[in-house]
Short mmCIF file of C-alpha atoms in Angstrom, two decimals:
data_model
loop_
_atom_site.label_atom_id
_atom_site.label_comp_id
_atom_site.label_asym_id
_atom_site.label_seq_id
_atom_site.Cartn_x
_atom_site.Cartn_y
_atom_site.Cartn_z
CA UNK A 1 -56.71 -76.76 -88.07
CA UNK A 2 -56.43 -80.56 -88.06
CA UNK A 3 -52.71 -80.31 -87.38
CA UNK A 4 -53.34 -78.11 -84.35
CA UNK A 5 -56.01 -80.50 -83.06
CA UNK A 6 -53.69 -83.45 -83.58
CA UNK A 7 -50.93 -81.71 -81.61
CA UNK A 8 -53.35 -80.87 -78.82
CA UNK A 9 -54.56 -84.47 -78.66
CA UNK A 10 -50.96 -85.73 -78.55
CA UNK A 11 -50.08 -83.29 -75.77
CA UNK A 12 -53.18 -84.26 -73.77
CA UNK A 13 -52.45 -87.95 -74.22
CA UNK A 14 -48.85 -87.46 -73.10
CA UNK A 15 -50.01 -85.51 -70.06
CA UNK A 16 -52.47 -88.25 -69.07
CA UNK A 17 -49.84 -90.98 -69.50
CA UNK A 18 -47.36 -88.98 -67.42
CA UNK A 19 -50.03 -88.45 -64.75
CA UNK A 20 -50.74 -92.19 -64.75
CA UNK A 21 -47.06 -92.99 -64.15
CA UNK A 22 -46.95 -90.43 -61.34
CA UNK A 23 -50.01 -91.83 -59.54
CA UNK A 24 -48.76 -95.38 -59.98
CA UNK A 25 -45.34 -94.38 -58.62
CA UNK A 26 -46.86 -92.77 -55.52
CA UNK A 27 -48.97 -95.87 -54.95
CA UNK A 28 -46.02 -98.27 -55.30
CA UNK A 29 -43.76 -96.22 -53.03
CA UNK A 30 -46.53 -95.45 -50.52
CA UNK A 31 -44.85 -97.39 -47.63
CA UNK A 32 -41.80 -95.10 -47.71
CA UNK A 33 -43.33 -91.71 -48.48
CA UNK A 34 -42.66 -90.61 -44.89
CA UNK A 35 -39.44 -92.56 -44.38
CA UNK A 36 -36.82 -90.71 -42.36
CA UNK A 37 -33.59 -89.23 -43.64
CA UNK A 38 -30.50 -91.40 -43.27
CA UNK A 39 -26.73 -91.07 -42.89
CA UNK A 40 -25.33 -88.68 -45.52
CA UNK A 41 -28.76 -87.04 -45.89
CA UNK A 42 -28.18 -85.23 -42.62
CA UNK A 43 -24.62 -84.19 -43.54
CA UNK A 44 -25.65 -82.80 -46.92
CA UNK A 45 -28.83 -81.09 -45.65
CA UNK A 46 -26.95 -79.45 -42.77
CA UNK A 47 -24.28 -78.19 -45.18
CA UNK A 48 -26.74 -76.94 -47.79
CA UNK A 49 -29.42 -75.49 -45.51
CA UNK A 50 -27.60 -74.29 -42.40
CA UNK A 51 -24.19 -73.51 -43.86
CA UNK A 52 -25.43 -72.50 -47.34
CA UNK A 53 -22.53 -74.35 -48.97
CA UNK A 54 -23.38 -75.76 -52.42
CA UNK A 55 -19.92 -76.33 -53.85
CA UNK A 56 -17.39 -78.44 -51.94
CA UNK A 57 -13.96 -79.90 -52.48
CA UNK A 58 -13.75 -83.22 -54.41
CA UNK A 59 -17.45 -83.33 -55.37
CA UNK A 60 -19.37 -81.54 -58.12
CA UNK A 61 -23.09 -82.19 -57.65
CA UNK A 62 -24.71 -78.73 -57.58
CA UNK A 63 -27.84 -79.99 -59.35
CA UNK A 64 -28.60 -82.25 -56.38
CA UNK A 65 -27.74 -79.67 -53.72
CA UNK A 66 -29.85 -76.88 -55.20
CA UNK A 67 -32.74 -79.29 -55.69
CA UNK A 68 -32.55 -80.43 -52.05
CA UNK A 69 -32.55 -76.79 -50.97
CA UNK A 70 -35.71 -76.34 -53.03
CA UNK A 71 -37.33 -79.21 -51.12
CA UNK A 72 -36.35 -77.49 -47.87
CA UNK A 73 -38.01 -74.25 -49.00
CA UNK A 74 -41.13 -76.29 -49.76
CA UNK A 75 -41.41 -78.38 -46.61
CA UNK A 76 -38.59 -77.61 -44.20
CA UNK A 77 -36.95 -80.76 -42.82
CA UNK A 78 -40.02 -82.92 -43.36
CA UNK A 79 -38.73 -86.06 -45.21
CA UNK A 80 -42.09 -86.44 -46.96
CA UNK A 81 -41.38 -83.56 -49.35
CA UNK A 82 -37.95 -84.92 -50.27
CA UNK A 83 -39.25 -88.45 -50.83
CA UNK A 84 -42.19 -87.28 -52.94
CA UNK A 85 -39.90 -85.08 -55.06
CA UNK A 86 -37.64 -88.07 -55.80
CA UNK A 87 -40.66 -90.16 -56.78
CA UNK A 88 -42.02 -87.42 -59.06
CA UNK A 89 -38.68 -87.26 -60.89
CA UNK A 90 -38.65 -91.06 -61.14
CA UNK A 91 -42.13 -90.96 -62.69
CA UNK A 92 -40.81 -88.43 -65.21
CA UNK A 93 -37.95 -90.81 -66.07
CA UNK A 94 -40.50 -93.58 -66.57
CA UNK A 95 -42.41 -91.41 -69.01
CA UNK A 96 -39.17 -90.80 -70.93
CA UNK A 97 -38.69 -94.57 -71.24
CA UNK A 98 -42.17 -94.77 -72.72
CA UNK A 99 -41.63 -91.89 -75.14
CA UNK A 100 -38.23 -93.14 -76.27
CA UNK A 101 -39.67 -96.55 -77.13
CA UNK A 102 -42.67 -95.03 -78.90
CA UNK A 103 -40.71 -92.74 -81.21
CA UNK A 104 -37.81 -95.07 -81.98
CA UNK A 105 -37.94 -97.48 -84.93
CA UNK A 106 -36.77 -100.55 -83.05
CA UNK A 107 -40.02 -102.39 -83.82
CA UNK A 108 -42.91 -102.22 -86.23
CA UNK A 109 -45.68 -99.80 -85.37
CA UNK A 110 -48.01 -102.70 -84.42
CA UNK A 111 -45.71 -103.92 -81.62
CA UNK A 112 -44.47 -100.53 -80.48
CA UNK A 113 -47.28 -99.77 -78.02
CA UNK A 114 -46.77 -102.99 -76.06
CA UNK A 115 -43.00 -102.49 -76.18
CA UNK A 116 -43.23 -98.94 -74.81
CA UNK A 117 -45.72 -99.70 -72.04
CA UNK A 118 -43.92 -102.82 -70.87
CA UNK A 119 -40.48 -101.14 -70.87
CA UNK A 120 -41.84 -98.21 -68.85
CA UNK A 121 -43.55 -100.52 -66.35
CA UNK A 122 -40.35 -102.53 -65.87
CA UNK A 123 -38.35 -99.36 -65.28
CA UNK A 124 -40.92 -98.09 -62.80
CA UNK A 125 -40.72 -101.24 -60.65
CA UNK A 126 -37.11 -102.23 -61.36
CA UNK A 127 -35.97 -103.47 -57.94
CA UNK A 128 -32.23 -102.87 -58.05
CA UNK A 129 -32.06 -99.11 -58.41
CA UNK A 130 -34.54 -97.99 -55.73
CA UNK A 131 -31.74 -96.79 -53.42
CA UNK A 132 -31.55 -93.71 -55.67
CA UNK A 133 -35.29 -93.06 -55.30
CA UNK A 134 -35.83 -93.81 -51.61
CA UNK A 135 -32.64 -92.23 -50.23
CA UNK A 136 -33.05 -88.43 -50.17
CA UNK A 137 -29.58 -87.66 -51.53
CA UNK A 138 -30.21 -90.17 -54.28
CA UNK A 139 -31.78 -87.06 -55.81
CA UNK A 140 -28.51 -86.41 -57.65
CA UNK A 141 -28.62 -89.73 -59.50
CA UNK A 142 -32.35 -89.53 -60.28
CA UNK A 143 -31.98 -86.01 -61.63
CA UNK A 144 -28.86 -86.97 -63.55
CA UNK A 145 -30.77 -89.91 -65.01
CA UNK A 146 -33.73 -87.71 -65.94
CA UNK A 147 -31.62 -85.22 -67.90
CA UNK A 148 -29.52 -88.04 -69.33
CA UNK A 149 -32.61 -89.87 -70.58
CA UNK A 150 -33.97 -86.57 -71.90
CA UNK A 151 -30.68 -86.03 -73.75
CA UNK A 152 -31.09 -89.42 -75.44
CA UNK A 153 -34.81 -89.13 -76.12
CA UNK A 154 -34.76 -85.62 -77.61
CA UNK A 155 -32.56 -86.85 -80.47
CA UNK A 156 -35.42 -89.03 -81.71
CA UNK A 157 -38.29 -86.68 -80.99
CA UNK A 158 -39.77 -84.49 -83.70
CA UNK A 159 -37.50 -81.56 -82.87
CA UNK A 160 -35.73 -80.54 -86.07
CA UNK A 161 -33.11 -77.83 -85.85
CA UNK A 162 -32.49 -77.72 -82.09
CA UNK A 163 -32.47 -81.39 -81.11
CA UNK A 164 -28.68 -81.68 -80.88
CA UNK A 165 -28.30 -78.43 -78.96
CA UNK A 166 -30.95 -79.60 -76.49
CA UNK A 167 -29.26 -82.98 -76.19
CA UNK A 168 -25.91 -81.33 -75.39
CA UNK A 169 -27.59 -79.02 -72.88
CA UNK A 170 -29.39 -81.86 -71.07
CA UNK A 171 -26.18 -83.92 -71.03
CA UNK A 172 -24.31 -81.03 -69.40
CA UNK A 173 -27.05 -80.52 -66.79
CA UNK A 174 -27.17 -84.26 -66.04
CA UNK A 175 -23.40 -84.34 -65.43
CA UNK A 176 -23.95 -81.75 -62.70
CA UNK A 177 -26.02 -84.30 -60.80
CA UNK A 178 -23.90 -87.47 -60.94
CA UNK A 179 -21.17 -89.08 -63.02
CA UNK A 180 -23.03 -92.24 -64.08
CA UNK A 181 -24.15 -90.67 -67.39
CA UNK A 182 -20.60 -89.99 -68.59
CA UNK A 183 -20.78 -92.69 -71.35
CA UNK A 184 -24.08 -91.29 -72.71
CA UNK A 185 -22.61 -89.87 -75.98
CA UNK A 186 -21.42 -93.32 -77.05
CA UNK A 187 -24.92 -94.69 -76.52
CA UNK A 188 -26.53 -91.90 -78.56
CA UNK A 189 -24.03 -92.42 -81.37
CA UNK A 190 -24.73 -96.18 -81.38
CA UNK A 191 -28.46 -95.54 -81.79
CA UNK A 192 -27.84 -92.95 -84.51
CA UNK A 193 -25.55 -95.31 -86.40
CA UNK A 194 -28.19 -98.06 -86.22
CA UNK A 195 -30.62 -95.57 -87.78
CA UNK A 196 -28.56 -94.08 -90.66
CA UNK A 197 -25.50 -96.39 -90.99
CA UNK A 198 -23.08 -93.52 -91.63
CA UNK A 199 -20.00 -92.71 -89.55
CA UNK A 200 -19.46 -89.44 -91.42
CA UNK A 201 -22.86 -88.09 -90.35
CA UNK A 202 -22.00 -88.88 -86.72
CA UNK A 203 -18.83 -86.75 -86.59
CA UNK A 204 -20.52 -83.36 -85.89
CA UNK A 205 -22.65 -84.94 -83.13
CA UNK A 206 -19.61 -86.65 -81.61
CA UNK A 207 -17.71 -83.35 -81.61
CA UNK A 208 -20.63 -81.60 -79.90
CA UNK A 209 -20.78 -84.17 -77.10
CA UNK A 210 -17.00 -84.06 -76.66
CA UNK A 211 -17.03 -80.26 -76.32
CA UNK A 212 -19.92 -80.50 -73.83
CA UNK A 213 -18.05 -83.06 -71.74
CA UNK A 214 -14.81 -81.07 -71.77
CA UNK A 215 -16.65 -77.91 -70.75
CA UNK A 216 -18.25 -79.71 -67.82
CA UNK A 217 -14.92 -81.23 -66.74
CA UNK A 218 -13.20 -77.84 -66.87
CA UNK A 219 -15.90 -76.21 -64.73
CA UNK A 220 -15.83 -79.22 -62.41
CA UNK A 221 -12.06 -78.86 -62.00
CA UNK A 222 -12.24 -75.13 -61.33
CA UNK A 223 -15.08 -75.39 -58.80
CA UNK A 224 -14.31 -78.61 -56.90
CA UNK A 225 -10.59 -78.92 -57.49
CA UNK A 226 -10.93 -82.33 -59.10
CA UNK A 227 -12.36 -84.03 -62.17
CA UNK A 228 -13.42 -87.44 -60.94
CA UNK A 229 -14.85 -86.53 -57.55
CA UNK A 230 -14.44 -88.15 -54.16
CA UNK A 231 -14.82 -91.65 -55.59
CA UNK A 232 -12.13 -91.17 -58.23
CA UNK A 233 -9.39 -92.99 -56.37
CA UNK A 234 -11.70 -95.93 -55.81
CA UNK A 235 -12.76 -96.08 -59.47
CA UNK A 236 -9.30 -95.83 -61.02
CA UNK A 237 -7.19 -97.88 -58.63
CA UNK A 238 -8.11 -101.40 -59.72
CA UNK A 239 -6.14 -103.88 -61.80
CA UNK A 240 -7.53 -105.29 -65.10
CA UNK A 241 -8.55 -108.49 -63.30
CA UNK A 242 -10.33 -106.49 -60.59
CA UNK A 243 -12.16 -104.45 -63.25
CA UNK A 244 -13.32 -107.67 -64.90
CA UNK A 245 -14.62 -108.98 -61.57
CA UNK A 246 -16.36 -105.66 -60.88
CA UNK A 247 -17.98 -105.70 -64.32
CA UNK A 248 -19.13 -109.29 -63.75
CA UNK A 249 -20.66 -108.27 -60.41
CA UNK A 250 -22.29 -105.13 -61.81
CA UNK A 251 -23.90 -106.92 -64.76
CA UNK A 252 -24.94 -109.77 -62.47
CA UNK A 253 -26.60 -107.34 -60.08
CA UNK A 254 -28.56 -105.88 -62.98
CA UNK A 255 -30.53 -109.13 -63.04
CA UNK A 256 -30.12 -110.77 -59.63
CA UNK A 257 -30.90 -109.69 -56.04
CA UNK A 258 -28.19 -109.38 -53.39
CA UNK A 259 -27.50 -112.53 -51.39
CA UNK A 260 -24.99 -113.97 -48.97
CA UNK A 261 -24.67 -116.99 -51.29
CA UNK A 262 -22.23 -115.42 -53.76
CA UNK A 263 -21.28 -118.78 -55.31
CA UNK A 264 -24.94 -119.53 -56.10
CA UNK A 265 -25.41 -116.08 -57.63
CA UNK A 266 -22.31 -116.56 -59.78
CA UNK A 267 -23.63 -119.86 -61.09
CA UNK A 268 -27.05 -118.38 -61.84
CA UNK A 269 -25.51 -115.46 -63.69
CA UNK A 270 -23.13 -117.69 -65.64
CA UNK A 271 -26.08 -119.79 -66.83
CA UNK A 272 -27.94 -116.61 -67.73
CA UNK A 273 -24.96 -115.31 -69.72
CA UNK A 274 -24.76 -118.53 -71.74
CA UNK A 275 -28.49 -118.36 -72.53
CA UNK A 276 -28.21 -114.69 -73.54
CA UNK A 277 -25.25 -115.41 -75.81
CA UNK A 278 -27.17 -118.21 -77.55
CA UNK A 279 -30.21 -115.95 -77.92
CA UNK A 280 -28.05 -113.15 -79.31
CA UNK A 281 -26.43 -115.44 -81.86
CA UNK A 282 -29.87 -116.61 -82.97
CA UNK A 283 -31.19 -113.06 -83.39
CA UNK A 284 -28.07 -111.85 -85.19
CA UNK A 285 -28.19 -114.86 -87.50
CA UNK A 286 -31.73 -113.93 -88.57
CA UNK A 287 -30.44 -110.65 -90.08
CA UNK A 288 -33.86 -109.06 -90.30
CA UNK A 289 -34.99 -105.52 -89.47
CA UNK A 290 -35.07 -106.29 -85.73
CA UNK A 291 -31.44 -107.40 -85.53
CA UNK A 292 -29.99 -103.87 -85.68
CA UNK A 293 -32.30 -102.74 -82.88
CA UNK A 294 -31.32 -105.67 -80.68
CA UNK A 295 -27.59 -105.10 -81.23
CA UNK A 296 -27.76 -101.35 -80.54
CA UNK A 297 -29.79 -101.79 -77.33
CA UNK A 298 -27.46 -104.57 -76.15
CA UNK A 299 -24.40 -102.38 -76.71
CA UNK A 300 -26.13 -99.52 -74.88
CA UNK A 301 -26.66 -101.76 -71.82
CA UNK A 302 -23.00 -102.81 -71.84
CA UNK A 303 -21.71 -99.24 -72.19
CA UNK A 304 -24.02 -97.98 -69.45
CA UNK A 305 -22.51 -100.55 -67.04
CA UNK A 306 -18.99 -99.08 -67.32
CA UNK A 307 -19.36 -96.58 -64.47
CA UNK A 308 -21.18 -99.01 -62.09
CA UNK A 309 -18.47 -101.59 -62.81
CA UNK A 310 -15.72 -99.08 -62.00
CA UNK A 311 -17.61 -97.92 -58.90
CA UNK A 312 -18.14 -101.45 -57.57
CA UNK A 313 -21.34 -102.98 -56.20
CA UNK A 314 -22.18 -105.13 -53.22
CA UNK A 315 -23.47 -108.62 -53.99
CA UNK A 316 -24.63 -109.12 -50.37
CA UNK A 317 -26.77 -106.03 -49.74
CA UNK A 318 -28.60 -103.28 -51.63
CA UNK A 319 -25.79 -100.81 -50.92
CA UNK A 320 -24.60 -98.98 -54.02
CA UNK A 321 -27.59 -99.99 -56.16
CA UNK A 322 -28.23 -96.31 -56.91
CA UNK A 323 -25.44 -96.33 -59.54
CA UNK A 324 -27.53 -98.79 -61.60
CA UNK A 325 -30.20 -96.16 -62.24
CA UNK A 326 -28.85 -95.02 -65.61
CA UNK A 327 -28.12 -98.60 -66.73
CA UNK A 328 -31.60 -99.76 -65.78
CA UNK A 329 -33.12 -97.42 -68.39
CA UNK A 330 -31.52 -99.40 -71.21
CA UNK A 331 -31.80 -102.76 -69.47
CA UNK A 332 -35.59 -102.48 -69.14
CA UNK A 333 -35.84 -101.43 -72.79
CA UNK A 334 -33.70 -104.44 -73.73
CA UNK A 335 -35.86 -106.88 -71.73
CA UNK A 336 -39.09 -105.44 -73.14
CA UNK A 337 -37.64 -105.65 -76.65
CA UNK A 338 -36.90 -109.37 -76.24
CA UNK A 339 -40.40 -110.06 -74.95
CA UNK A 340 -41.93 -108.02 -77.79
CA UNK A 341 -40.07 -110.21 -80.30
CA UNK A 342 -41.98 -113.29 -79.13
CA UNK A 343 -44.53 -114.17 -81.81
CA UNK A 344 -46.74 -116.34 -79.62
CA UNK A 345 -49.12 -114.04 -77.72
CA UNK A 346 -49.60 -116.49 -74.83
CA UNK A 347 -45.86 -116.91 -74.43
CA UNK A 348 -45.44 -113.14 -74.57
CA UNK A 349 -48.03 -112.62 -71.83
CA UNK A 350 -46.52 -115.39 -69.69
CA UNK A 351 -43.03 -113.89 -70.01
CA UNK A 352 -44.37 -110.41 -69.21
CA UNK A 353 -46.22 -111.63 -66.12
CA UNK A 354 -43.27 -113.69 -64.88
CA UNK A 355 -40.79 -110.81 -65.20
CA UNK A 356 -43.23 -108.36 -63.60
CA UNK A 357 -43.82 -110.64 -60.60
CA UNK A 358 -40.05 -111.21 -60.24
CA UNK A 359 -39.43 -107.47 -60.23
CA UNK A 360 -42.26 -106.74 -57.79
CA UNK A 361 -41.06 -109.33 -55.25
CA UNK A 362 -37.62 -107.80 -54.96
CA UNK A 363 -38.96 -104.28 -55.41
CA UNK A 364 -40.93 -104.58 -52.20
CA UNK A 365 -38.11 -106.38 -50.46
CA UNK A 366 -36.01 -103.29 -51.13
CA UNK A 367 -38.82 -100.89 -50.18
CA UNK A 368 -39.41 -102.56 -46.81
CA UNK A 369 -35.67 -102.82 -46.17
CA UNK A 370 -35.46 -99.04 -46.51
CA UNK A 371 -38.62 -98.59 -44.44
CA UNK A 372 -36.99 -100.60 -41.63
CA UNK A 373 -33.78 -98.56 -41.87
CA UNK A 374 -35.88 -95.41 -41.58
CA UNK A 375 -37.58 -96.78 -38.46
CA UNK A 376 -34.16 -97.53 -36.95
CA UNK A 377 -33.01 -93.97 -37.68
CA UNK A 378 -36.13 -92.47 -36.06
CA UNK A 379 -35.74 -94.78 -33.05
CA UNK A 380 -32.15 -93.68 -32.47
CA UNK A 381 -32.91 -89.96 -32.73
CA UNK A 382 -35.89 -90.23 -30.35
CA UNK A 383 -33.91 -92.30 -27.87
CA UNK A 384 -30.97 -89.89 -27.77
CA UNK A 385 -33.31 -86.90 -27.43
CA UNK A 386 -34.83 -88.48 -24.29
CA UNK A 387 -31.52 -89.26 -22.56
CA UNK A 388 -30.60 -86.68 -19.92
CA UNK A 389 -26.85 -86.45 -19.37
CA UNK A 390 -26.10 -82.97 -17.92
CA UNK A 391 -22.37 -82.54 -17.64
CA UNK A 392 -21.74 -86.24 -18.33
CA UNK A 393 -20.13 -88.04 -21.20
CA UNK A 394 -22.49 -90.16 -23.28
CA UNK A 395 -20.82 -92.99 -25.19
CA UNK A 396 -22.70 -94.88 -27.88
CA UNK A 397 -21.58 -98.39 -28.84
CA UNK A 398 -22.61 -100.37 -31.93
CA UNK A 399 -24.14 -97.46 -33.82
CA UNK A 400 -25.86 -99.17 -36.80
CA UNK A 401 -24.37 -97.84 -40.03
CA UNK A 402 -26.81 -99.62 -42.33
CA UNK A 403 -29.55 -102.23 -42.46
CA UNK A 404 -29.00 -104.72 -45.29
CA UNK A 405 -27.39 -101.96 -47.28
CA UNK A 406 -30.04 -99.33 -46.52
CA UNK A 407 -28.27 -96.43 -44.83
CA UNK A 408 -28.81 -95.60 -41.15
CA UNK A 409 -25.90 -93.72 -39.54
CA UNK A 410 -22.62 -94.48 -41.25
CA UNK A 411 -22.20 -90.69 -41.38
CA UNK A 412 -24.19 -87.65 -40.36
CA UNK A 413 -25.10 -88.52 -36.77
CA UNK A 414 -23.94 -85.21 -35.27
CA UNK A 415 -25.71 -83.26 -38.04
CA UNK A 416 -28.86 -85.31 -37.39
CA UNK A 417 -28.82 -84.21 -33.75
CA UNK A 418 -28.24 -80.58 -34.72
CA UNK A 419 -31.05 -80.63 -37.28
CA UNK A 420 -33.38 -82.08 -34.62
CA UNK A 421 -32.18 -79.45 -32.07
CA UNK A 422 -30.59 -82.00 -29.74
CA UNK A 423 -27.63 -80.94 -27.61
CA UNK A 424 -24.53 -82.71 -28.97
CA UNK A 425 -22.16 -81.83 -26.12
CA UNK A 426 -20.59 -84.87 -24.49
CA UNK A 427 -22.05 -87.35 -27.01
CA UNK A 428 -19.51 -89.62 -28.69
CA UNK A 429 -20.07 -92.54 -31.06
CA UNK A 430 -17.44 -95.19 -30.34
CA UNK A 431 -17.99 -97.69 -33.15
CA UNK A 432 -20.41 -98.89 -35.83
CA UNK A 433 -21.96 -102.22 -36.77
CA UNK A 434 -23.81 -103.51 -39.82
CA UNK A 435 -27.35 -104.58 -38.99
CA UNK A 436 -29.32 -107.27 -40.80
CA UNK A 437 -26.88 -108.47 -43.45
CA UNK A 438 -29.74 -110.17 -45.34
CA UNK A 439 -30.94 -112.09 -42.25
CA UNK A 440 -34.59 -112.25 -41.30
CA UNK A 441 -34.54 -111.08 -37.64
CA UNK A 442 -31.13 -110.42 -36.11
CA UNK A 443 -30.80 -111.71 -32.55
CA UNK A 444 -30.72 -109.22 -29.70
CA UNK A 445 -27.25 -108.30 -28.53
CA UNK A 446 -26.65 -109.13 -24.86
CA UNK A 447 -23.53 -108.10 -22.89
CA UNK A 448 -21.42 -111.01 -21.62
CA UNK A 449 -19.50 -110.58 -18.36
CA UNK A 450 -16.46 -112.85 -17.85
CA UNK A 451 -12.92 -112.67 -16.51
CA UNK A 452 -13.32 -109.20 -15.11
CA UNK A 453 -14.50 -107.60 -18.33
CA UNK A 454 -17.68 -107.11 -20.34
CA UNK A 455 -17.97 -108.20 -23.96
CA UNK A 456 -20.62 -106.50 -26.07
CA UNK A 457 -20.96 -108.36 -29.38
CA UNK A 458 -19.78 -108.18 -32.03
CA UNK A 459 -16.45 -106.57 -31.09
CA UNK A 460 -16.40 -104.32 -28.00
CA UNK A 461 -14.63 -105.06 -24.72
CA UNK A 462 -14.98 -103.03 -21.50
CA UNK A 463 -12.55 -103.61 -18.69
CA UNK A 464 -12.90 -101.32 -15.71
CA UNK A 465 -12.89 -97.80 -17.14
CA UNK A 466 -11.31 -98.86 -20.44
CA UNK A 467 -13.21 -99.38 -23.68
CA UNK A 468 -11.65 -101.20 -26.64
CA UNK A 469 -13.71 -101.61 -29.80
CA UNK A 470 -13.23 -102.41 -33.45
CA UNK A 471 -14.21 -99.33 -35.44
CA UNK A 472 -16.71 -100.90 -37.85
CA UNK A 473 -17.62 -103.94 -39.94
CA UNK A 474 -15.37 -102.74 -42.76
CA UNK A 475 -12.64 -101.16 -40.61
CA UNK A 476 -10.66 -103.42 -38.28
CA UNK A 477 -8.75 -100.59 -36.54
CA UNK A 478 -9.16 -100.52 -32.75
CA UNK A 479 -10.52 -97.59 -30.78
CA UNK A 480 -9.33 -97.38 -27.15
CA UNK A 481 -10.40 -94.84 -24.55
CA UNK A 482 -10.73 -94.39 -20.80
CA UNK A 483 -13.97 -93.11 -19.29
CA UNK A 484 -14.94 -91.85 -15.87
CA UNK A 485 -17.38 -93.63 -13.57
CA UNK A 486 -19.90 -90.83 -14.18
CA UNK A 487 -20.03 -91.54 -17.92
CA UNK A 488 -23.14 -93.12 -19.43
CA UNK A 489 -22.64 -95.97 -21.89
CA UNK A 490 -25.42 -97.06 -24.24
CA UNK A 491 -25.19 -99.93 -26.72
CA UNK A 492 -27.36 -100.84 -29.72
CA UNK A 493 -28.92 -104.28 -29.19
CA UNK A 494 -30.36 -104.60 -32.73
CA UNK A 495 -33.62 -102.95 -31.64
CA UNK A 496 -32.75 -99.88 -29.59
CA UNK A 497 -30.06 -98.22 -27.52
CA UNK A 498 -29.83 -99.74 -24.03
CA UNK A 499 -28.06 -98.31 -20.97
CA UNK A 500 -25.18 -100.53 -19.93
CA UNK A 501 -25.44 -101.14 -16.18
#
C-alpha cells in the first residue's frame, strides 16, 4: 500500500511541476501568443490544409505537418492555437530537462534538486532557440526535440525491460520531425558509458540505434526521394576549413547574441573558450566523482552541435537559431552543472542570478523581434486587402523578407493572400529587402528622383515604364520588367506599403 501511495505522490508531484512549467511558459511568451504567421508558415499551411499534401519531395517532416493540421482542426487559421501548441510542447521539453537531471547520477542527491530546477529554468528561457518556439513551422524542431529528449531521458528512468525499445521508438518519431537529433545515439552511449564503464554492454544498444536510424533513412528515401532533405546540399558542400568556421560560429552562438560586430563576438568567444578549457582541465585534474559527469555532459554538448555547425548559423541576426534547440538541452544542463559544483552558496546564487538575467535580456529581445515581425506581416496583409486594383497590375517593391532574422515574407506571400481570401490576380512581388538588421529604428525609405529616373532605396530604379531591381539582400541578380501606365506600384518604406506617385 505504501508503494502505491508513493507512486501516486510522485505522479502528482510530476504533474504539478509540469503544470508549473506550462504556466510559466505561457506567461513568458505572453507577448507573442497571438503573433501572426510568417513566410513559410503560409506555404506549409496552404499545402497541408488546402491541398492535403503531407509528404513532399526533398523533405521528410510528417510529424510537423500532421501536428500543424491538428492545430488547424482545433482553431482554423487562428495563429493563437499554433503558438500555444508550440509553447505547450516547449514546456514539456522543459519538464524532461528537469526529470533527466533528477534521475541521473551526475551529482549527489543533496545538490540534485537545485541542479534540476536551474537547468530546467535555463532551458525554458534560453534566448537563442526561441525561433523554433515562436515560428509556427518551428513545430517540427520542437517536436523533434521533445521526442529526442524523451529518448534520452527514458534510458535513465525506472523503466526496466522496455526502456531501450521506447528510446528507439522515440528516436524514430523525433527523426520524423527534424534532422537535428541525428547524433542522439552517440550522446546516449556517452552517458551510458559514464555510468557503467563498459563498451561491451553498449554494443546491443548501439546496434538498436543504428537499426532505428537505417529504418528511418530507408523510409525517408522511399517517401521523399532523398535522405538528407532540402538542406542536404548546403550541409555537405563545405570544405574542412568552412566546417571549422561554421562550428566556431555555431558554438559561439550557443553563448552569445547575434551582432553586427562579428570581430567583437569572435574575441569574446575566444576568451570564453580559453576560460572553459582552463576550467575543464581543473575539473578533470580533480578526478573525483563529478569529473565523469562533467566530461560526459561536455561531450554531449559538442556532439549536439554537429548538425547546427553543418547547417550554418547567422552571427548578425536570429535567423536559423531554431537548429540550436536540441543542443540547448545539453548546454543548459552543462551550465547548471557547473554552477551546482560551486561550493560557496553566495557565489552559486550570484552566478545563477547573473546567468538568468543574461538569458532573460536576450530572451525578450528575441520575443519582441518576433512580435515586430508579426506586426509587419499583419500590416502587409491588411494593406494589400484594402488596395483596389480591378484589371490592373499591382507591383510590390521592397517586400520585407525578415526583420532582424525573424521571418516576414521571404516565401509564402501568395499563399498568405489565398489563406486570407484576397484576390491574387495581377499582384506581383518584384524584389525583397531585409528590414532591421539589428538596428534600433530603420529610417523611412523615400524615393529619390534624379536624371529622369526614380531611385527607391536600397536597390530599385524606375525609368519611364521600366523597372530594374536587385532581387534581394542575398541575391544580386537583377529583375527587369516593363509596366503600363495603368499599373499601380507600391513600395515598402520600412513601416508600410506606399503608393508610388
